[in-house]
Short mmCIF file of C-alpha atoms in Angstrom, two decimals:
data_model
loop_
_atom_site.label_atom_id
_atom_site.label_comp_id
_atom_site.label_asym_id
_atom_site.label_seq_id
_atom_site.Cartn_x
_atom_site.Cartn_y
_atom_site.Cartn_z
CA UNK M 1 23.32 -8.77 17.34
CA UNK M 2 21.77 -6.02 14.44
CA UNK M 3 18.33 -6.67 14.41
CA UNK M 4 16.27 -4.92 11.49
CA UNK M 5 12.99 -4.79 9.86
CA UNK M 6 13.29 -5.12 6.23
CA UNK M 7 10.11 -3.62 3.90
CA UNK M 8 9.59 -2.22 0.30
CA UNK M 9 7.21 -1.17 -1.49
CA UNK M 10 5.01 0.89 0.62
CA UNK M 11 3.69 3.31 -2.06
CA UNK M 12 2.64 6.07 0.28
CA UNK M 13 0.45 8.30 -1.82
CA UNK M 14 -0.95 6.03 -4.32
CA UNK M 15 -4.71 5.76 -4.45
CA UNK M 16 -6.75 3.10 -6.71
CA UNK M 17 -9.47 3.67 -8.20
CA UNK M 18 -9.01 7.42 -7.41
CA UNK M 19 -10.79 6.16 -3.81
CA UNK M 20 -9.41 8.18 -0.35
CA UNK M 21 -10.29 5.11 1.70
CA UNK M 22 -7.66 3.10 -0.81
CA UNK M 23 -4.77 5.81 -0.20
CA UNK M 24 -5.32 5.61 3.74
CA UNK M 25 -4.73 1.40 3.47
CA UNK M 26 -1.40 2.63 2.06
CA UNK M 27 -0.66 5.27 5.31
CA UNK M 28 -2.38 2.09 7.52
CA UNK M 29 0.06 -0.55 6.66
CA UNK M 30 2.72 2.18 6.93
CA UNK M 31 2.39 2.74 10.40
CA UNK M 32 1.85 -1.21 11.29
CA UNK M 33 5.22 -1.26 10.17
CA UNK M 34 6.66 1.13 12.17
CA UNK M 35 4.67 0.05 15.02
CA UNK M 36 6.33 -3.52 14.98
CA UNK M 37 9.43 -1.80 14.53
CA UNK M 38 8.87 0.25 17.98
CA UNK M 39 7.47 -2.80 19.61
CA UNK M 40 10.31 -5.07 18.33
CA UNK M 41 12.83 -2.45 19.38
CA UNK M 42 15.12 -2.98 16.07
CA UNK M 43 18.23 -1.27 15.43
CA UNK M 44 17.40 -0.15 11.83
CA UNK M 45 13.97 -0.08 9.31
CA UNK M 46 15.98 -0.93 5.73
CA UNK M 47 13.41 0.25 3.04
CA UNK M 48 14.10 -1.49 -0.09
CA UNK M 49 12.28 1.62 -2.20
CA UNK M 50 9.32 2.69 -3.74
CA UNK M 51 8.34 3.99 -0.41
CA UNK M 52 6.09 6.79 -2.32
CA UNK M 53 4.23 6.12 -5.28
CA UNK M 54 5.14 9.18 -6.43
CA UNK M 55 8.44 11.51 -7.06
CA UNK M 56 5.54 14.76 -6.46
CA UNK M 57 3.45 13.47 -3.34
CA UNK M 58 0.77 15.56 -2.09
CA UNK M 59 0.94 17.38 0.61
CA UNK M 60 -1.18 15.10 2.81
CA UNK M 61 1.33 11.86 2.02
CA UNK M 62 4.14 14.18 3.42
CA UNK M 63 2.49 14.44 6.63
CA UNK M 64 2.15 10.91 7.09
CA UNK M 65 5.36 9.92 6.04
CA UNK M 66 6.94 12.92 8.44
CA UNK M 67 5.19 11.63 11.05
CA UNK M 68 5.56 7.64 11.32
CA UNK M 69 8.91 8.61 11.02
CA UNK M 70 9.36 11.08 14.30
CA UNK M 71 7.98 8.32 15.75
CA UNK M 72 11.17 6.35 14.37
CA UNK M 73 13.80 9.11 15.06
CA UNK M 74 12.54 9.45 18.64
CA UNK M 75 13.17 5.98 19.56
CA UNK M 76 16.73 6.33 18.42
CA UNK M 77 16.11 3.87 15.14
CA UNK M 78 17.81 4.55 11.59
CA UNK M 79 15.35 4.21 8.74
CA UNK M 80 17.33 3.49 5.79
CA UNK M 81 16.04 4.42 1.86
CA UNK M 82 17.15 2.65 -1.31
CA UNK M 83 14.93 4.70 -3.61
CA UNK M 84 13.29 3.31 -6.44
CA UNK M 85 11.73 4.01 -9.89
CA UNK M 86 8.46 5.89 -8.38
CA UNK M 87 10.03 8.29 -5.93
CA UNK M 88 13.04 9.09 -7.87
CA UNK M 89 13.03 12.21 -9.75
CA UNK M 90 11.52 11.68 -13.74
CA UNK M 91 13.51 14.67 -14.67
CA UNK M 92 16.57 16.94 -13.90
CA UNK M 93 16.48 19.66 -12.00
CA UNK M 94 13.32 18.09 -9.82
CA UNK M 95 13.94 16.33 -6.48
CA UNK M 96 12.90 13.54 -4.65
CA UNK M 97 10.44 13.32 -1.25
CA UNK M 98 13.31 10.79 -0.31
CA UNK M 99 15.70 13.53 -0.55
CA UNK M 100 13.23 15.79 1.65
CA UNK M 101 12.86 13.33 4.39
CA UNK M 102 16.71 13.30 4.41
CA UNK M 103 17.25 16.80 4.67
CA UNK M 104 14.84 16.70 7.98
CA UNK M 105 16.99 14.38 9.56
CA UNK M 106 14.38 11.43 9.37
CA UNK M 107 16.14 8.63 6.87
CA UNK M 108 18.92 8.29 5.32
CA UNK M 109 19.42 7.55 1.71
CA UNK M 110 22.19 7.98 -1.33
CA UNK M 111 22.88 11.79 -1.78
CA UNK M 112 24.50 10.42 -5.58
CA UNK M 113 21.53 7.93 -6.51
CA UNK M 114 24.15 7.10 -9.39
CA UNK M 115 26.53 5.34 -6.71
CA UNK M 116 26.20 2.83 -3.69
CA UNK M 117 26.09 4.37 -0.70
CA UNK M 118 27.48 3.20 2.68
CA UNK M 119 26.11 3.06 6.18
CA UNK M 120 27.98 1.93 9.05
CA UNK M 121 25.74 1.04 12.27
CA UNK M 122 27.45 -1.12 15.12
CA UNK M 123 29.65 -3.95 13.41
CA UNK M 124 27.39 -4.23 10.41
CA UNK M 125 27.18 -1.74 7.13
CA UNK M 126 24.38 -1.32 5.07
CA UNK M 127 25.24 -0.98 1.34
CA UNK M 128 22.63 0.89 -0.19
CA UNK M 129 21.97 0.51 -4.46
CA UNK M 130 19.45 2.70 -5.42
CA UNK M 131 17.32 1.70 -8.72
CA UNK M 132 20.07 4.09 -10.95
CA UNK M 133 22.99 2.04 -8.78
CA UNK M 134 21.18 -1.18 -8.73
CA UNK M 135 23.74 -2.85 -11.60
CA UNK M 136 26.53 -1.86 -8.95
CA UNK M 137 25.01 -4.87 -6.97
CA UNK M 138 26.32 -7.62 -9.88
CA UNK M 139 29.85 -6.28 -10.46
CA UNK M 140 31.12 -4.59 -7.35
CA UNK M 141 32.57 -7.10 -4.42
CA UNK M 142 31.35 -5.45 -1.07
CA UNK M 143 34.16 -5.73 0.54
CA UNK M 144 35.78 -2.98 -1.44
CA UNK M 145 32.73 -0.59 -0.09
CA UNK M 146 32.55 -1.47 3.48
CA UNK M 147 34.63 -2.27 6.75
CA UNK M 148 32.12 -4.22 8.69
CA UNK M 149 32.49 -7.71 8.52
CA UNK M 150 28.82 -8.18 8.03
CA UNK M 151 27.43 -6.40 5.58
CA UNK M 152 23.40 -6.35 4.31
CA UNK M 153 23.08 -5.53 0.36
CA UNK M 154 19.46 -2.89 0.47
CA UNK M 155 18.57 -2.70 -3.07
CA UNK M 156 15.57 -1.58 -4.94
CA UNK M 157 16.23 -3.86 -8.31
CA UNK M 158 14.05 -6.74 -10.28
CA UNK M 159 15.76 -9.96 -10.62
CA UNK M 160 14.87 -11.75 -13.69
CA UNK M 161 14.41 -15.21 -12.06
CA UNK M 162 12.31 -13.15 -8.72
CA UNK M 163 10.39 -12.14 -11.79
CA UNK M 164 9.97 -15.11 -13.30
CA UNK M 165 9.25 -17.51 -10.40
CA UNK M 166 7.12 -14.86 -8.27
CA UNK M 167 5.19 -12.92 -10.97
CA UNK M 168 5.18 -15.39 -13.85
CA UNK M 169 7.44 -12.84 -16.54
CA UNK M 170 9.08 -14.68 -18.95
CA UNK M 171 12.94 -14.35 -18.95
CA UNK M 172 13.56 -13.27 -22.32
CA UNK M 173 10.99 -10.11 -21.27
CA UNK M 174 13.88 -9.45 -18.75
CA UNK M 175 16.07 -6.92 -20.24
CA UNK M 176 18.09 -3.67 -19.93
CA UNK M 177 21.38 -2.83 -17.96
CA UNK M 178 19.89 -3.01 -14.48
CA UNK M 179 18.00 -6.48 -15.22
CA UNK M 180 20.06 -8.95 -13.58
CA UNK M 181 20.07 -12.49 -12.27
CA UNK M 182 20.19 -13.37 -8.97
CA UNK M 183 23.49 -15.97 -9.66
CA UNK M 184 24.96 -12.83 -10.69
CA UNK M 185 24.86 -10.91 -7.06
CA UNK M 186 28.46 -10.81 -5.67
CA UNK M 187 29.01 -13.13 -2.46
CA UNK M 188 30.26 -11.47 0.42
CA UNK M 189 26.78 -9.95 1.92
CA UNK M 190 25.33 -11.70 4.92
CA UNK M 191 21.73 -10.86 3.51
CA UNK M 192 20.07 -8.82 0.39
CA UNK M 193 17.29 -7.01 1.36
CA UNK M 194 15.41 -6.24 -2.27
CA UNK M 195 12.93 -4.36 -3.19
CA UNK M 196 10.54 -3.50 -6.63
CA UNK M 197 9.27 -6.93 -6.90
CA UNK M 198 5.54 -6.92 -5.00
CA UNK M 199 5.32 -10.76 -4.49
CA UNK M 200 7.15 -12.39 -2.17
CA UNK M 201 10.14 -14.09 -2.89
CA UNK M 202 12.74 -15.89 -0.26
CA UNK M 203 15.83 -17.04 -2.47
CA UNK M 204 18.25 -19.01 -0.11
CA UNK M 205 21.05 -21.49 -1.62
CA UNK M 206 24.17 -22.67 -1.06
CA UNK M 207 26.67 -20.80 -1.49
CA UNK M 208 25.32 -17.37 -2.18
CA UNK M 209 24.04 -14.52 0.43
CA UNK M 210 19.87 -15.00 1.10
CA UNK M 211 17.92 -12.61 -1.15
CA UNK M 212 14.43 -11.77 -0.44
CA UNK M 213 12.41 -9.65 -1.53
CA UNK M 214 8.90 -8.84 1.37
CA UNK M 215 6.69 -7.72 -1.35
CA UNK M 216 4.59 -4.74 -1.23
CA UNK M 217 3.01 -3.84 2.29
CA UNK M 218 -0.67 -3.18 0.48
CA UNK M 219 -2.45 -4.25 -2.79
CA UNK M 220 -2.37 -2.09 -5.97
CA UNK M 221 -4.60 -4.48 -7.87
CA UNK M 222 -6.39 -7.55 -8.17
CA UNK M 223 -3.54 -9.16 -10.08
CA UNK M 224 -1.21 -8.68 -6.96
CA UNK M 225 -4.30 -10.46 -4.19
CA UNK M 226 -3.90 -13.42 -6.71
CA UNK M 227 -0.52 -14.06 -6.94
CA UNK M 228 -0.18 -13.72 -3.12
CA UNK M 229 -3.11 -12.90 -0.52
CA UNK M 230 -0.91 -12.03 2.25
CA UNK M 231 1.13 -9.11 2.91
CA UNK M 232 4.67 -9.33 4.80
CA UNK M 233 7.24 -7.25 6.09
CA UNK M 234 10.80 -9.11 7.32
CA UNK M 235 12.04 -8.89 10.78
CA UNK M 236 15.96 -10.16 10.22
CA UNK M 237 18.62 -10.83 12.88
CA UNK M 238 22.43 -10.92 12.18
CA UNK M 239 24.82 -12.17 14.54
CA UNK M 240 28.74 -12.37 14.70
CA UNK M 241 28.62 -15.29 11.90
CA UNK M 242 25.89 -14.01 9.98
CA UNK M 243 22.03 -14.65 9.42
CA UNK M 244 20.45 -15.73 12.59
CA UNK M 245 17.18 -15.04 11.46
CA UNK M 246 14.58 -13.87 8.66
CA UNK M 247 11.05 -14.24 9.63
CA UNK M 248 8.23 -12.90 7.77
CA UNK M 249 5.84 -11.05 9.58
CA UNK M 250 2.09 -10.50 8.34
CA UNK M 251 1.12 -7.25 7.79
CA UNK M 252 -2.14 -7.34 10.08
CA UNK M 253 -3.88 -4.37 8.46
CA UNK M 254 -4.66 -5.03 4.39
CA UNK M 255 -7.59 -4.60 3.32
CA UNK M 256 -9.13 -7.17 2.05
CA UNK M 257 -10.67 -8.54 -1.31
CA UNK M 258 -13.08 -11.32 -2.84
CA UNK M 259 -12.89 -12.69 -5.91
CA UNK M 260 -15.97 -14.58 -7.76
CA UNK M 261 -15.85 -16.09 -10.94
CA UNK M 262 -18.35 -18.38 -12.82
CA UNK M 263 -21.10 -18.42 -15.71
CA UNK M 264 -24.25 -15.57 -14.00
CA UNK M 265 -26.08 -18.00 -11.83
CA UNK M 266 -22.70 -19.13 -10.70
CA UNK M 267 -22.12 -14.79 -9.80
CA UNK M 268 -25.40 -14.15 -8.67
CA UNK M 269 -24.94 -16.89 -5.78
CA UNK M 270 -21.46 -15.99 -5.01
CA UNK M 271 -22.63 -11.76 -4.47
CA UNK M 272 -25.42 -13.12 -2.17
CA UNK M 273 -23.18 -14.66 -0.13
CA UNK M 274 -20.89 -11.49 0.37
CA UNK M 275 -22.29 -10.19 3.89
CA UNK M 276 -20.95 -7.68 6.18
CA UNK M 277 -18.12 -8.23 8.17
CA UNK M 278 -15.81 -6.59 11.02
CA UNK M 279 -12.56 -4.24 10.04
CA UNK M 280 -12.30 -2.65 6.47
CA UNK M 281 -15.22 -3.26 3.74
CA UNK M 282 -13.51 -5.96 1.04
CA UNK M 283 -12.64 -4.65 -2.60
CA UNK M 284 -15.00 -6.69 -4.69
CA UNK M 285 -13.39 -8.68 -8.41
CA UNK M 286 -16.49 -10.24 -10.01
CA UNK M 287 -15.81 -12.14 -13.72
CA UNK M 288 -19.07 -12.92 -15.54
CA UNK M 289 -17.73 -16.19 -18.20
CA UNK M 290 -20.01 -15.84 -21.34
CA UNK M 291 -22.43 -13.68 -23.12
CA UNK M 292 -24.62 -11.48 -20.89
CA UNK M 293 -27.41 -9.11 -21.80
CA UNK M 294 -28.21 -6.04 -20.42
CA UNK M 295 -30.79 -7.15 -18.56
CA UNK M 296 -28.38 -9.56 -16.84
CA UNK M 297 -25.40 -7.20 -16.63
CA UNK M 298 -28.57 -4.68 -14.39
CA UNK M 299 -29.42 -7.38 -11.99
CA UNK M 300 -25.50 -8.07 -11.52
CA UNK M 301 -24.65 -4.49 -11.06
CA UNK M 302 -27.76 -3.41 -8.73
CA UNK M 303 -26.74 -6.29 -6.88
CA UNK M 304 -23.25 -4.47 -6.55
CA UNK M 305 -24.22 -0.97 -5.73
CA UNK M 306 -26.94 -1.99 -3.10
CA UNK M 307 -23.71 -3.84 -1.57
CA UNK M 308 -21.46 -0.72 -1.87
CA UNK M 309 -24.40 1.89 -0.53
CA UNK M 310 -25.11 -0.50 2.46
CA UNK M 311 -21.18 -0.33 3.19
CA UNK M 312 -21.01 -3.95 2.65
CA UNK M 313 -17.96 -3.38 0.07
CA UNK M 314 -16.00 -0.41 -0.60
CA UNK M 315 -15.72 -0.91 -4.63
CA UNK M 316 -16.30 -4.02 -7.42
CA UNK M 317 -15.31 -4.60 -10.89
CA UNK M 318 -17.05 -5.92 -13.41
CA UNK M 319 -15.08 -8.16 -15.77
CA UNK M 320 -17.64 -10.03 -18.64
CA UNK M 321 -15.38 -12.29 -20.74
CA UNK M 322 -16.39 -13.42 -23.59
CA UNK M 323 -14.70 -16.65 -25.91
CA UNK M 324 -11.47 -16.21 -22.72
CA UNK M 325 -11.18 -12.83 -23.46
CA UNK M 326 -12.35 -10.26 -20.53
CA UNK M 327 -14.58 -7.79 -23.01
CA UNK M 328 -16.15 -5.50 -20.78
CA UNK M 329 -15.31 -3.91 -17.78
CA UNK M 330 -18.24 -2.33 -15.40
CA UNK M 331 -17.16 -0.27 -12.56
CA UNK M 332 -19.61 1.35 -9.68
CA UNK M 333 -20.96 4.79 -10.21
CA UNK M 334 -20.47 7.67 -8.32
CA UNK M 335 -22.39 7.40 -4.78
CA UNK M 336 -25.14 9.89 -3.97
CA UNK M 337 -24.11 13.08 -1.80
CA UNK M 338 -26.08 11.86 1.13
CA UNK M 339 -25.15 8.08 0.67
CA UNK M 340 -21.38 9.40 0.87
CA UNK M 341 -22.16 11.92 3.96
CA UNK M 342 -23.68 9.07 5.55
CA UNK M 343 -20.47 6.62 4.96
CA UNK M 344 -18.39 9.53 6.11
CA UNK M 345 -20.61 9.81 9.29
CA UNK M 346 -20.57 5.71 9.73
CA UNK M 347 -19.00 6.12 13.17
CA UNK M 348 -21.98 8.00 14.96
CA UNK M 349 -25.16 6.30 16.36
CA UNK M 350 -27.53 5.42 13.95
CA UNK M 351 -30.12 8.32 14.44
CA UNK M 352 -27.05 10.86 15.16
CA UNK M 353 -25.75 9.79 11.46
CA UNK M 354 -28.83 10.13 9.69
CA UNK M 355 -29.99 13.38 10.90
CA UNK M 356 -26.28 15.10 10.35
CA UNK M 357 -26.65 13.47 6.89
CA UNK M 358 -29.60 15.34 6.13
CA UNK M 359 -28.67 18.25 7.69
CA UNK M 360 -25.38 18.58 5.56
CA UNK M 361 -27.21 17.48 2.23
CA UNK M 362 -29.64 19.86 2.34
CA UNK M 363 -26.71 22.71 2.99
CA UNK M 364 -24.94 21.49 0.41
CA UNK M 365 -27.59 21.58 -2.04
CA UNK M 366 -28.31 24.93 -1.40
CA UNK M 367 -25.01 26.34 -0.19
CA UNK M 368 -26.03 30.16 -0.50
CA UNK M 369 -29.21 29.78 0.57
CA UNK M 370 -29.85 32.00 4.43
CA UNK M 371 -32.61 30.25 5.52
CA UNK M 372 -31.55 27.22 5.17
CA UNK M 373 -27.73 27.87 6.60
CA UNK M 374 -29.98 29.60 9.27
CA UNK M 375 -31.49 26.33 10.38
CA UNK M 376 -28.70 24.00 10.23
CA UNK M 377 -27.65 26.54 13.04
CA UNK M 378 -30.12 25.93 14.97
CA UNK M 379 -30.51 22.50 14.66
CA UNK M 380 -26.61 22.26 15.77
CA UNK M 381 -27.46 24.29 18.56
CA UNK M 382 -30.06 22.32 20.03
CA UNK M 383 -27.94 19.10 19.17
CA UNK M 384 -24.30 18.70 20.61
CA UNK M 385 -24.28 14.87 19.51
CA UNK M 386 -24.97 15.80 15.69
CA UNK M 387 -22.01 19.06 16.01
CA UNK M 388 -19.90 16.21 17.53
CA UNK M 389 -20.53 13.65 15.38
CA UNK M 390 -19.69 16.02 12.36
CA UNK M 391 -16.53 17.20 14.20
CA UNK M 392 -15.11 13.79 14.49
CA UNK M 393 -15.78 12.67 11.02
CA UNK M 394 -14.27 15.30 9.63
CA UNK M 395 -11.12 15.24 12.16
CA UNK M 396 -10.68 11.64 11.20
CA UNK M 397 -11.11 12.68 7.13
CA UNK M 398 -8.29 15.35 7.68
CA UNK M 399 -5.91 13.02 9.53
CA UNK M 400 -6.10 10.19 11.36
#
């Protein structure tokens, strides 16, 4: 039995709406995967690409990566890259953070991205297409590239027809040399794991291997939450015959979002009924239908911000459409210094919180100022909760 967890589309690194709390959902549903991996005890992680949103992470999105994946390498499971569009390289001579992670010993992925690579791994190989190699999965039989008897196709390609039926693109918008239809993949695999594709997509008929394609372990955007509001990762078994198993498993950690829609009154009734909840603060989409003033568009927006400064929600967007087409779009503004010290210091007791707030606000506002760097020194000194309070916050900000 090869039993494997099958993901794409992790986008380590990528942060919406330029918000630090949106990159760490990204790292979060990261290590849930690994985690079920561990827990699961699966030969193999197959990542289907796009594992960074970037070909240039940042430092920080290295040391995540690096270290979910010790936590792979320790407990003698492969981790297996297909690399995609993002994390490729966008230029010769540059390199790739896949290629990085390779070189430490912690996955393994095509050294030629221009060529299927091969990995053999206890009576099953893995046949990995990067997005350059993808077309290789429509006109090469895999038989001619591997030994095993059961073989899984990893791929980080869009099917026209996974477009089509998960993601609503027309088929004549599906073009281009690595654009290909899912009747086209060669038979011979005993499953495809895909990737590129964020929605989820199960493809199973006779005749032909199973294709599916997770979707992306987090959301980018509100277009994604509609098409699908779950997140999944595959946990796949194959046995001497073949597929034994593909089960989706819910990625536990999203964060999650609320959509209201409606003429103002409609709006105004649906915010009021937004109220705080347990886990992560929701990403607010809010679509006004029809002509509003300014004096509408205030009430709408206060209502907003008093939601975001109270923690409530983490972020909104304002969409006011206008004869079916969205005109406008309102987004929050920049939070005060001591309203963001005071969300960064959410995890103390309430008096603890407020009092480091201040304390740090006034410093900042005066950063070269003796006196006042004086007595935040003393203040600390008389109060281990506040220095501890401000040492944990800013552990947890650093890395969690």
């Amino acid at each position: 039995m090869f039993r494997f967890i099958h993901v794409s589309d992790t986008h380590l690194g990528a942060r919406p709406y330029g918000l630090i709390e949106r990159e760490r959902d990204f790292y979060d549903a990261f290590r849930w995967v690994i985690d079920r991996a561990l827990e699961l005890r699966v030969d193999a992680v197959l990542h289907a690409g796009d594992m960074f949103h970037s070909s240039t992470p940042r430092p920080l999105t290295y040391i995540y990566a690096i270290r979910e994946l010790r936590r792979v390498v320790d407990a003698n499971v492969r981790f297996i890259v297909a690399p995609g569009n993002h994390e490729l390289p966008k230029a010769e001579g540059l390199g790739s953070p896949i290629r990085v992670l390779e070189d430490l010993g912690l996955a393994m992925a095509p050294r030629d991205p221009g060529r299927p690579y091969v990995v053999e791994l206890e009576g099953t190989s893995v046949i990995v297409f990067s997005e350059w190699a993808s077309d290789y999965i429509g006109r090469v039989d895999p038989a001619s590239l591997a030994r095993s008897k059961l073989r899984v196709g990893l791929a980080h390609v869009a099917l026209c027809d996974a477009l089509a039926e998960a993601e609503g693109v027309p088929l004549e918008r599906c073009s281009g040399p690595r654009r290909i239809h899912s009747s086209t993949v060669r038979g011979g695999y005993s499953y495809v794991a895909l990737g590129d594709i964020h929605t989820p997509w199960d493809h199973r008929v006779p005749g032909a291997p199973p294709m599916v394609y997770p979707g992306s372990t987090e959301y980018l955007d509100v277009d994604e939450y509609r098409r699908n509001n779950s997140r999944y990762v595959y946990l796949v078994e194959l046995g001497e015959n073949g597929l034994v198993r593909a089960e989706r498993l819910r990625v536990e950690v999203v964060r999650p979002w609320i959509i209201i829609e409606g003429g103002y009154r409609e709006v105004l009734e649906g915010i009021e009924r937004v109220r705080r909840t347990a886990g992560k603060e929701p990403v607010v989409y809010v679509k006004v239908k029809g002509t509003m003033d300014q004096s509408r568009r205030r009430s709408i927006v206060s209502r907003l911000d008093a939601l975001r400064a109270e923690s409530t929600i983490l972020y909104y967007n304002l969409v006011v459409e206008e004869r079916g087409e969205p005109r406008r779009v309102y987004t929050p503004q920049p939070l005060s210094l001591e309203s963001m010290l005071e969300k960064l210091l959410e995890r103390c007791g309430e008096s603890s919180r407020r009092e480091a707030s201040s304390l740090l606000t006034t410093l900042l506002g005066n950063p070269r100022d003796r006196e006042v760097a004086s007595g935040l020194a003393r203040a600390l000194e008389e109060r281990w909760d506040l220095v501890e309070c401000i040492n944990r916050a800013f552990r947890e900000v650093t890395l969690r």
